[in-house]
mmCIF file of C-alpha atoms and ligand atoms in Angstrom:
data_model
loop_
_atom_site.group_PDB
_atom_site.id
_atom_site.type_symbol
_atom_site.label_atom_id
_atom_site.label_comp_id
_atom_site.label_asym_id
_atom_site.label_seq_id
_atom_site.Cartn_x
_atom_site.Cartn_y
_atom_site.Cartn_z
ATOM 1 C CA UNK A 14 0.000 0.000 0.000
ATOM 2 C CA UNK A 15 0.923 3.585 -0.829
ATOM 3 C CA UNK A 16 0.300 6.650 0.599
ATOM 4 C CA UNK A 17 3.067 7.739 3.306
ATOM 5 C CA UNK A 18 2.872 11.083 4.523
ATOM 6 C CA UNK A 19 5.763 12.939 5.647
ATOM 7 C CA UNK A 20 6.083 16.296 7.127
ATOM 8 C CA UNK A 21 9.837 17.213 8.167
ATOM 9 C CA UNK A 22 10.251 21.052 9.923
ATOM 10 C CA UNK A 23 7.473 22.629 8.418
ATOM 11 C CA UNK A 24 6.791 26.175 9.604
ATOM 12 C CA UNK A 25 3.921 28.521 8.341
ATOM 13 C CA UNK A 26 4.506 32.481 9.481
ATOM 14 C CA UNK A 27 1.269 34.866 9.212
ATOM 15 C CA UNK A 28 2.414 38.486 9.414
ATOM 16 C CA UNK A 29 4.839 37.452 11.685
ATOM 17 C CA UNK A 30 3.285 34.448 13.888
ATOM 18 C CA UNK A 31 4.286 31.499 13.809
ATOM 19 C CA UNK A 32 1.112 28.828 13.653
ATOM 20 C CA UNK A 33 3.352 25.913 12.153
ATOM 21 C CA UNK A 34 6.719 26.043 13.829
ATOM 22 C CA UNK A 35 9.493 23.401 12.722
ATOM 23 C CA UNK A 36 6.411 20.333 12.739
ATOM 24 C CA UNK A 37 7.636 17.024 11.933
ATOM 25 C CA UNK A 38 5.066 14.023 11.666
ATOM 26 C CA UNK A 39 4.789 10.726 9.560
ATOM 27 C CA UNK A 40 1.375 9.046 8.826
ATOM 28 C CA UNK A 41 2.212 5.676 7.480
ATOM 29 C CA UNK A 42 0.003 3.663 5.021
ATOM 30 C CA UNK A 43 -2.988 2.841 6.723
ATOM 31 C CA UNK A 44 -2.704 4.668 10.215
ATOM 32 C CA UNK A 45 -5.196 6.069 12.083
ATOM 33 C CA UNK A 46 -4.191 9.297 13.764
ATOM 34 C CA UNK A 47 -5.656 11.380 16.284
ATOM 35 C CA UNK A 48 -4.466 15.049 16.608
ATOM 36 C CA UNK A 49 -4.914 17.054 19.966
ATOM 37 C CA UNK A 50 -3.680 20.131 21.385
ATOM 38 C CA UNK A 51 -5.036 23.556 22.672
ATOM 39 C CA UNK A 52 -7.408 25.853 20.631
ATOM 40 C CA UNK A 53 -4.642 27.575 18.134
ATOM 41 C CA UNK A 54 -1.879 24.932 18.555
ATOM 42 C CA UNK A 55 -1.773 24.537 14.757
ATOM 43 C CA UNK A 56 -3.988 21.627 13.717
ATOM 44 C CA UNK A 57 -6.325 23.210 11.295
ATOM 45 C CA UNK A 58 -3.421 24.893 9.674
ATOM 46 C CA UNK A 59 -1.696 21.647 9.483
ATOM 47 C CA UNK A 60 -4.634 20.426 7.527
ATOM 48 C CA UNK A 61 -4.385 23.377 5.519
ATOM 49 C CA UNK A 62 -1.141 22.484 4.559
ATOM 50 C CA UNK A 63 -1.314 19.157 3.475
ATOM 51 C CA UNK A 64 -4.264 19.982 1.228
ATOM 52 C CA UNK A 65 -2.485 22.754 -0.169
ATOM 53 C CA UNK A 66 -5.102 25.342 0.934
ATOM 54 C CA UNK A 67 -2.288 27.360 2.839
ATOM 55 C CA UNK A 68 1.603 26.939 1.775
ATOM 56 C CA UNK A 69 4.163 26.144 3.975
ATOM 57 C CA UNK A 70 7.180 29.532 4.522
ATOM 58 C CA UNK A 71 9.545 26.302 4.988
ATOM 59 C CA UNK A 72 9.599 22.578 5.112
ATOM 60 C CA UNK A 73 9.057 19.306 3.087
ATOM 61 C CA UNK A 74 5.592 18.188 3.084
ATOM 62 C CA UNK A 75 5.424 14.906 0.657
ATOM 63 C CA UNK A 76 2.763 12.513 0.059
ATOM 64 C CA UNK A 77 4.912 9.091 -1.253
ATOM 65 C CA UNK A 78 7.487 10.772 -3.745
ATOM 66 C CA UNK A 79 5.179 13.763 -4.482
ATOM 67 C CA UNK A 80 5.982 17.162 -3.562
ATOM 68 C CA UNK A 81 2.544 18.694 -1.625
ATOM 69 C CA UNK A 82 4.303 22.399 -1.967
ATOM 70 C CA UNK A 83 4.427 22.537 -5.645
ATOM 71 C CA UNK A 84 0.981 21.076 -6.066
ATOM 72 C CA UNK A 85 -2.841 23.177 -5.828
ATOM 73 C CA UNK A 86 -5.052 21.871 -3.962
ATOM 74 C CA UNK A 87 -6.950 19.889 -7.100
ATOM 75 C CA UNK A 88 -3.788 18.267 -7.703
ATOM 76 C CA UNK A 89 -3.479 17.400 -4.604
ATOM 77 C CA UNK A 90 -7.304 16.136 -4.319
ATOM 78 C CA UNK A 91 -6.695 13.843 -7.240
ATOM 79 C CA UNK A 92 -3.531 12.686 -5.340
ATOM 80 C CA UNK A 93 -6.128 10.530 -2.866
ATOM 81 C CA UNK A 94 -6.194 13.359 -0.019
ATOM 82 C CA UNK A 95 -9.835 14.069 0.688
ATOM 83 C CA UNK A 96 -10.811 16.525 3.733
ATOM 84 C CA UNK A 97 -14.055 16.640 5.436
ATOM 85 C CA UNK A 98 -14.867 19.819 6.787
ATOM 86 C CA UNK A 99 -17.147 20.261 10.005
ATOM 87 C CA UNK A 100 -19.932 21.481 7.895
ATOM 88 C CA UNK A 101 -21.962 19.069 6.083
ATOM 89 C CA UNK A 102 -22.067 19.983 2.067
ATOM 90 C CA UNK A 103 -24.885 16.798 1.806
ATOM 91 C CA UNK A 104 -27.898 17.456 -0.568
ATOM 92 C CA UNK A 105 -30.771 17.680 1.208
ATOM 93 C CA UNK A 106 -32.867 16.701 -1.564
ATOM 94 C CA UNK A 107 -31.534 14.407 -2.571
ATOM 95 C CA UNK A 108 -31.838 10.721 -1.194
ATOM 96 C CA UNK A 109 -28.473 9.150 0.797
ATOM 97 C CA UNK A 110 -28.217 6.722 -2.141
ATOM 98 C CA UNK A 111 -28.140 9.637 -4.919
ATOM 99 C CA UNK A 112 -25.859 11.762 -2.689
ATOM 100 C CA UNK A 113 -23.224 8.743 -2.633
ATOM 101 C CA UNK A 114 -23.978 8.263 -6.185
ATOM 102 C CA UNK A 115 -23.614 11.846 -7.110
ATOM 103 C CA UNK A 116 -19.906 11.909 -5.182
ATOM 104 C CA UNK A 117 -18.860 8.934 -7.051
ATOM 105 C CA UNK A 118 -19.658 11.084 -10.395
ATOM 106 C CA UNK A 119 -18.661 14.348 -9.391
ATOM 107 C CA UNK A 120 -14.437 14.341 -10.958
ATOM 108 C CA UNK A 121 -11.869 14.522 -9.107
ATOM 109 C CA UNK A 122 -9.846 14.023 -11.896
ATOM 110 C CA UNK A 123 -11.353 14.884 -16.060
ATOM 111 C CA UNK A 124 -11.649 11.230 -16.209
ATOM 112 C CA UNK A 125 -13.471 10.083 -13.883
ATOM 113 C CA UNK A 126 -16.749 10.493 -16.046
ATOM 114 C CA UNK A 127 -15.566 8.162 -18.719
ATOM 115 C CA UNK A 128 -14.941 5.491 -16.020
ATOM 116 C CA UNK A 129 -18.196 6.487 -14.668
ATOM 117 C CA UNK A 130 -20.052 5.254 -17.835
ATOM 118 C CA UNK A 131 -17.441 2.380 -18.693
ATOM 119 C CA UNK A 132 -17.942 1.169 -14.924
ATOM 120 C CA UNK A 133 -20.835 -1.204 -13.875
ATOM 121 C CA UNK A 134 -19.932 -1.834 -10.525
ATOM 122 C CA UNK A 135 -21.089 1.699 -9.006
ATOM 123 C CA UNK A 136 -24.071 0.218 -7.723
ATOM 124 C CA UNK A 137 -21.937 -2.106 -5.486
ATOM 125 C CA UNK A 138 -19.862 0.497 -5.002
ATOM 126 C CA UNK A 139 -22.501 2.489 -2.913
ATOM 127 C CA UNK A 140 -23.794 -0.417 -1.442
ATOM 128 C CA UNK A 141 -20.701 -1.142 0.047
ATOM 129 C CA UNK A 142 -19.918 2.400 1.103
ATOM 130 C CA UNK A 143 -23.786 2.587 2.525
ATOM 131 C CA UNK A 144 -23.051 -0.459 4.552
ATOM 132 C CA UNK A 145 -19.513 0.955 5.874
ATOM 133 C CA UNK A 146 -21.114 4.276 7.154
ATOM 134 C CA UNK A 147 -23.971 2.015 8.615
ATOM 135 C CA UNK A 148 -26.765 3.925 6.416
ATOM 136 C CA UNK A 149 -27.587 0.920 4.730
ATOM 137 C CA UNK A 150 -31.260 1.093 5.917
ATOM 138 C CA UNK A 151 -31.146 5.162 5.478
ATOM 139 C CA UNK A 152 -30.392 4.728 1.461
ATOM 140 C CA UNK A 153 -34.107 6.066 -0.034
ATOM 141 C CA UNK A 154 -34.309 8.542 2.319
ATOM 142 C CA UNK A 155 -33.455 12.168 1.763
ATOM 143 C CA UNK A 156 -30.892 13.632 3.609
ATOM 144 C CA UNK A 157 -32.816 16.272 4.469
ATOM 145 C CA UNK A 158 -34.283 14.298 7.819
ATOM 146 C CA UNK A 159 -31.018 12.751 8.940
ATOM 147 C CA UNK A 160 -29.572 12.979 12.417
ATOM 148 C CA UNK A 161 -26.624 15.754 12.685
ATOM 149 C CA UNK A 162 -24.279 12.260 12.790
ATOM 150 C CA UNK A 163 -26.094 10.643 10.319
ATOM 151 C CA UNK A 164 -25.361 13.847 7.814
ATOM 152 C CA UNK A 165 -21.728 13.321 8.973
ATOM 153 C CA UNK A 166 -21.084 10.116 7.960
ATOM 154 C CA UNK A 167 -22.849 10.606 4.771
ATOM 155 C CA UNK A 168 -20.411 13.426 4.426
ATOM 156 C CA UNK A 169 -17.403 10.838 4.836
ATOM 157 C CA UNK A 170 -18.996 8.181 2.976
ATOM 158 C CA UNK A 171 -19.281 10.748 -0.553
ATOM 159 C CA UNK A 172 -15.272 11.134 0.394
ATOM 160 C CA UNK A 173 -15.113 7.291 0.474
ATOM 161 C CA UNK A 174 -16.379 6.707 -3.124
ATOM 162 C CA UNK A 175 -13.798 9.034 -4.257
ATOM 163 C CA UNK A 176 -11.208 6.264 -2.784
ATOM 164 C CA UNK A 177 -8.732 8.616 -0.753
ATOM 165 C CA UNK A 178 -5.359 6.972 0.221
ATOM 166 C CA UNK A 179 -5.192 9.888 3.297
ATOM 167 C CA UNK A 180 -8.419 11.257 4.771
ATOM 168 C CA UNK A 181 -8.379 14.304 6.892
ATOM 169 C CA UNK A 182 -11.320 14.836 9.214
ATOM 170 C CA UNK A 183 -11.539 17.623 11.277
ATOM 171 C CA UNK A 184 -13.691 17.736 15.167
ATOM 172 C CA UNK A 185 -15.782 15.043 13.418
ATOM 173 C CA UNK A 186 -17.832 14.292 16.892
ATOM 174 C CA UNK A 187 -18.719 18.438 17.526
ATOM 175 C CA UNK A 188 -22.523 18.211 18.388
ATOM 176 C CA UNK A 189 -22.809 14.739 17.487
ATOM 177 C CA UNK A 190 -24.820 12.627 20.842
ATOM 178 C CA UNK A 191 -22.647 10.191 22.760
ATOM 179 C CA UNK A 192 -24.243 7.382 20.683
ATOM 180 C CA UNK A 193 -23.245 9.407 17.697
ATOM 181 C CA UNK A 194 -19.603 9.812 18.751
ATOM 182 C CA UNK A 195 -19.353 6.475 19.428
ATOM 183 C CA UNK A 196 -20.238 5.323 16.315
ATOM 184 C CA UNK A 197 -18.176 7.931 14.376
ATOM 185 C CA UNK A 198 -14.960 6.331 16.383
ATOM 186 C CA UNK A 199 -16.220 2.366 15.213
ATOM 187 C CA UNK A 200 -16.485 3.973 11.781
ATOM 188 C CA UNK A 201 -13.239 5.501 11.593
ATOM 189 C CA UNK A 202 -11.325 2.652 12.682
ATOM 190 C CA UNK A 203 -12.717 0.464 10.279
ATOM 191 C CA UNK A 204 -12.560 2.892 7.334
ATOM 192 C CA UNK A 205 -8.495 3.023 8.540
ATOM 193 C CA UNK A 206 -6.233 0.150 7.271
ATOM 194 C CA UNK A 207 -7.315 0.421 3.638
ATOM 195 C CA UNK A 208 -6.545 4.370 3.547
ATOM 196 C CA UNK A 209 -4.661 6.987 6.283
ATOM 197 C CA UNK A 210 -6.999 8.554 8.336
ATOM 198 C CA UNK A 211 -5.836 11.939 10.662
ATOM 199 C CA UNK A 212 -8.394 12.844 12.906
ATOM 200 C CA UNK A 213 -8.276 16.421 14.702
ATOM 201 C CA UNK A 214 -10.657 16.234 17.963
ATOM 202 C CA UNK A 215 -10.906 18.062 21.289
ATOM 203 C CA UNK A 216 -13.459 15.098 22.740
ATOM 204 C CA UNK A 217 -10.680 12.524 24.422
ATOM 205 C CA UNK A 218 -13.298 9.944 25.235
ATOM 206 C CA UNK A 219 -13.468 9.716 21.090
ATOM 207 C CA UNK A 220 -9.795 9.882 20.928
ATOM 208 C CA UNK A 221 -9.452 7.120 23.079
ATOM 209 C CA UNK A 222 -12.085 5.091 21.559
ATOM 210 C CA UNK A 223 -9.591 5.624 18.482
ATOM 211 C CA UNK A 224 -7.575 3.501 19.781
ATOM 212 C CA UNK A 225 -4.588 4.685 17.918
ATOM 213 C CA UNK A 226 -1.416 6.667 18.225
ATOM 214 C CA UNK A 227 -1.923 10.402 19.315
ATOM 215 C CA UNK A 228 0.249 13.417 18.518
ATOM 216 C CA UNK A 229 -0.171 16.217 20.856
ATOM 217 C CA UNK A 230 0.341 19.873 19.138
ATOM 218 C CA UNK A 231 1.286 22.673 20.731
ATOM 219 C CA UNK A 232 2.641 26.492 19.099
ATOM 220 C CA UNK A 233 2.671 25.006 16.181
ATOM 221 C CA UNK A 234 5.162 21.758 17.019
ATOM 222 C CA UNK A 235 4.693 18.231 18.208
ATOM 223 C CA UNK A 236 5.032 18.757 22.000
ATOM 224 C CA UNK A 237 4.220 14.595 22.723
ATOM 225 C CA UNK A 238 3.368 11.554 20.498
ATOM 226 C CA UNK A 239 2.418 8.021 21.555
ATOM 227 C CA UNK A 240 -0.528 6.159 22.815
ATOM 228 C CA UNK A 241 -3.630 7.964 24.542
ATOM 229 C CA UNK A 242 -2.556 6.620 27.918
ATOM 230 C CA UNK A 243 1.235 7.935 27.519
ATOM 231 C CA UNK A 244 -0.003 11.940 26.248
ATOM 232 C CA UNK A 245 -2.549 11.961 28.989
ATOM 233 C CA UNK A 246 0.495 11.225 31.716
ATOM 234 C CA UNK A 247 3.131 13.415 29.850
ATOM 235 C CA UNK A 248 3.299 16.672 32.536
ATOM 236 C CA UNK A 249 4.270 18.591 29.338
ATOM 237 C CA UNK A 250 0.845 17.830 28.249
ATOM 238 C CA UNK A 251 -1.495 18.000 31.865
ATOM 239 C CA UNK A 252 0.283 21.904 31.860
ATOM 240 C CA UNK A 253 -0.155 23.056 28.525
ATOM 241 C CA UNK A 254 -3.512 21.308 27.282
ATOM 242 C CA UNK A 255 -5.460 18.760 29.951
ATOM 243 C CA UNK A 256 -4.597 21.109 33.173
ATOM 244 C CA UNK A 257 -6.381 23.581 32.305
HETATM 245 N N1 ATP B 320 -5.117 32.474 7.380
HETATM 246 C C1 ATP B 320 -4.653 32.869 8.557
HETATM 247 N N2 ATP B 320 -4.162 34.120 8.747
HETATM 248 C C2 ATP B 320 -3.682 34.503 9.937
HETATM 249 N N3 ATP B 320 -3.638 33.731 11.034
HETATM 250 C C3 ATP B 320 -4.126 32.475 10.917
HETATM 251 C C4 ATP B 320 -4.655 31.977 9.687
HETATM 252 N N4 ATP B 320 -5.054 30.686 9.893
HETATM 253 C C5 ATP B 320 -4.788 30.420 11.179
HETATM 254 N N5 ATP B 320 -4.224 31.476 11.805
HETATM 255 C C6 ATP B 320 -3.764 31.516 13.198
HETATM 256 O O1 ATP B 320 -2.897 30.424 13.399
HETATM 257 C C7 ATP B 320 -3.077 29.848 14.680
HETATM 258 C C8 ATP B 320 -3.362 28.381 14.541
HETATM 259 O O2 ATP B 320 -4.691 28.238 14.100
HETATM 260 P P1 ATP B 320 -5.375 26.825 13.801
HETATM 261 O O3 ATP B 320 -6.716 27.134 13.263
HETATM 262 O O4 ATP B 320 -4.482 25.998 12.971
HETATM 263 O O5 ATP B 320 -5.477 26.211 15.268
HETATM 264 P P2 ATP B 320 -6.210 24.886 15.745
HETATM 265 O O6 ATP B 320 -5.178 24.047 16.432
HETATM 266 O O7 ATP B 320 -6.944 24.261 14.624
HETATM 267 O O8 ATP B 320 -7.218 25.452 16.833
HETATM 268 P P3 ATP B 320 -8.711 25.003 17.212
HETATM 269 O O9 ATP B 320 -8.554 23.860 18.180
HETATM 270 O O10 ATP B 320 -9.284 26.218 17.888
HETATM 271 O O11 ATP B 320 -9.432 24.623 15.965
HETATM 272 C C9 ATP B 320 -4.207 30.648 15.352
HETATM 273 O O12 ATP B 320 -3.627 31.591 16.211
HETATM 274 C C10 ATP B 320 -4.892 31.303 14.183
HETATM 275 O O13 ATP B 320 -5.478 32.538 14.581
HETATM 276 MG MG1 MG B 321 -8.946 23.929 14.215
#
């Protein structure tokens, strides 16, 4: 499997602050990431980054031999690195099934229409994607009367049929019941393994339920990195972030 991310001293000034500040992170192929750290520590902006949204003043930020800094950001989409935003961008008139269907059609590359019509298998396609986000029973229903989690993981299944190697998902859980959250972390560790997946969260109960490696960010650097259980004892961490 492809798909290694790789971040070495990456630093992003605006008008003179610092929000990235010499960050250096790997996501290997298949990893499931959780990101934490204070309100400002850099996380978004790291996002922003790696989808090319915001460029880097210094550092190597490379997706398997490809240089992210030289790329725009629908280069870098047809790369395989999707990003869901926290705000839903579903079709509320549209049934779940058509809104999977209509992300499997909508390009990310000029191609993508031509496999569209030379490829039989969507319908499997969505079934399989309907029955990963657990909306199987949802699919003729319009989007317009899901749950606020149920519009999320719509939103993540339309990323899904466009196949991303590296998903980014940012405070997936914000609002979402504690039913909800739970089944967002179940989801995103089984939708890990066959692509990268970097999740940003404030909600540690989710993070834990992760289950994976954490990186703590702080000013804009990696201030601690290992499992849940080792940031949540690092004092470095309890002062800057959990303390509080
Ligand atoms: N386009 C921009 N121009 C100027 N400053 C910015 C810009 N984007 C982000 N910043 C600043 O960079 C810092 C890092 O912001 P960022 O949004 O990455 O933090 P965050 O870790 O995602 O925080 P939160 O947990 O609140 O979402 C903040 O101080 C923010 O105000
Ligand atoms: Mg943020």
């Amino acid at each position: 499997m492809s798909g290694r991310l790789y971040l070495d001293g990456v630093s992003v000034v605006f008008d003179g602050f610092r929000a990235l500040n010499n960050l250096s992170l790997i996501i290997e192929p298949g990893e499931l990431r959780a990101i934490i750290g204070p309100n400002g520590a850099g996380k978004t902006t790291m996002m922003d980054i790696i989808t090319g949204k915001t460029r880097p003043t210094a550092g190597v930020v490379q997706f398997d031999d490809h240089d992210l800094t030289r790329l725009d950001e629908a280069a870098i989409a047809n790369l395989g690195i999707g990003r869901k935003f926290q705000k839903p961008t579903v079709f509320d008139a549209l049934t779940v099934f058509e809104n999977l269907e209509l992300a499997l059609k909508s390009p990310r590359d000029p191609w993508s229409c031509l496999r569209w019509v030379l490829g039989p298998d969507y319908q499997r396609r969505i079934e399989a994607t309907l029955a990963e986000i657990g909306l199987a029973e949802r699919a003729g229903d319009k989007a317009a009367i899901l749950s606020h989690g149920q519009r999320q993981w719509l939103e993540i299944g339309m990323l899904l049929m466009q196949e991303p190697q590296l998903l980014l998902v940012d405070e997936p859980v914000a609002g979402m019941t504690d039913q909800e959250t739970e089944h967002t972390a179940a989801l995103l560790r089984r939708i890990a393994g066959q692509r990268s997946v970097v999740v940003v969260e404030h909600d540690l109960e989710f993070v834990r339920a992760l289950g994976s490696k954490v990186t703590v960010l702080c000013e804009g650097s990696v201030l601690s990195e290992g499992s849940i259980d080792h940031v949540q004892n690092d004092p470095r961490v309890i002062e800057v972030y959990l303390g509080r």
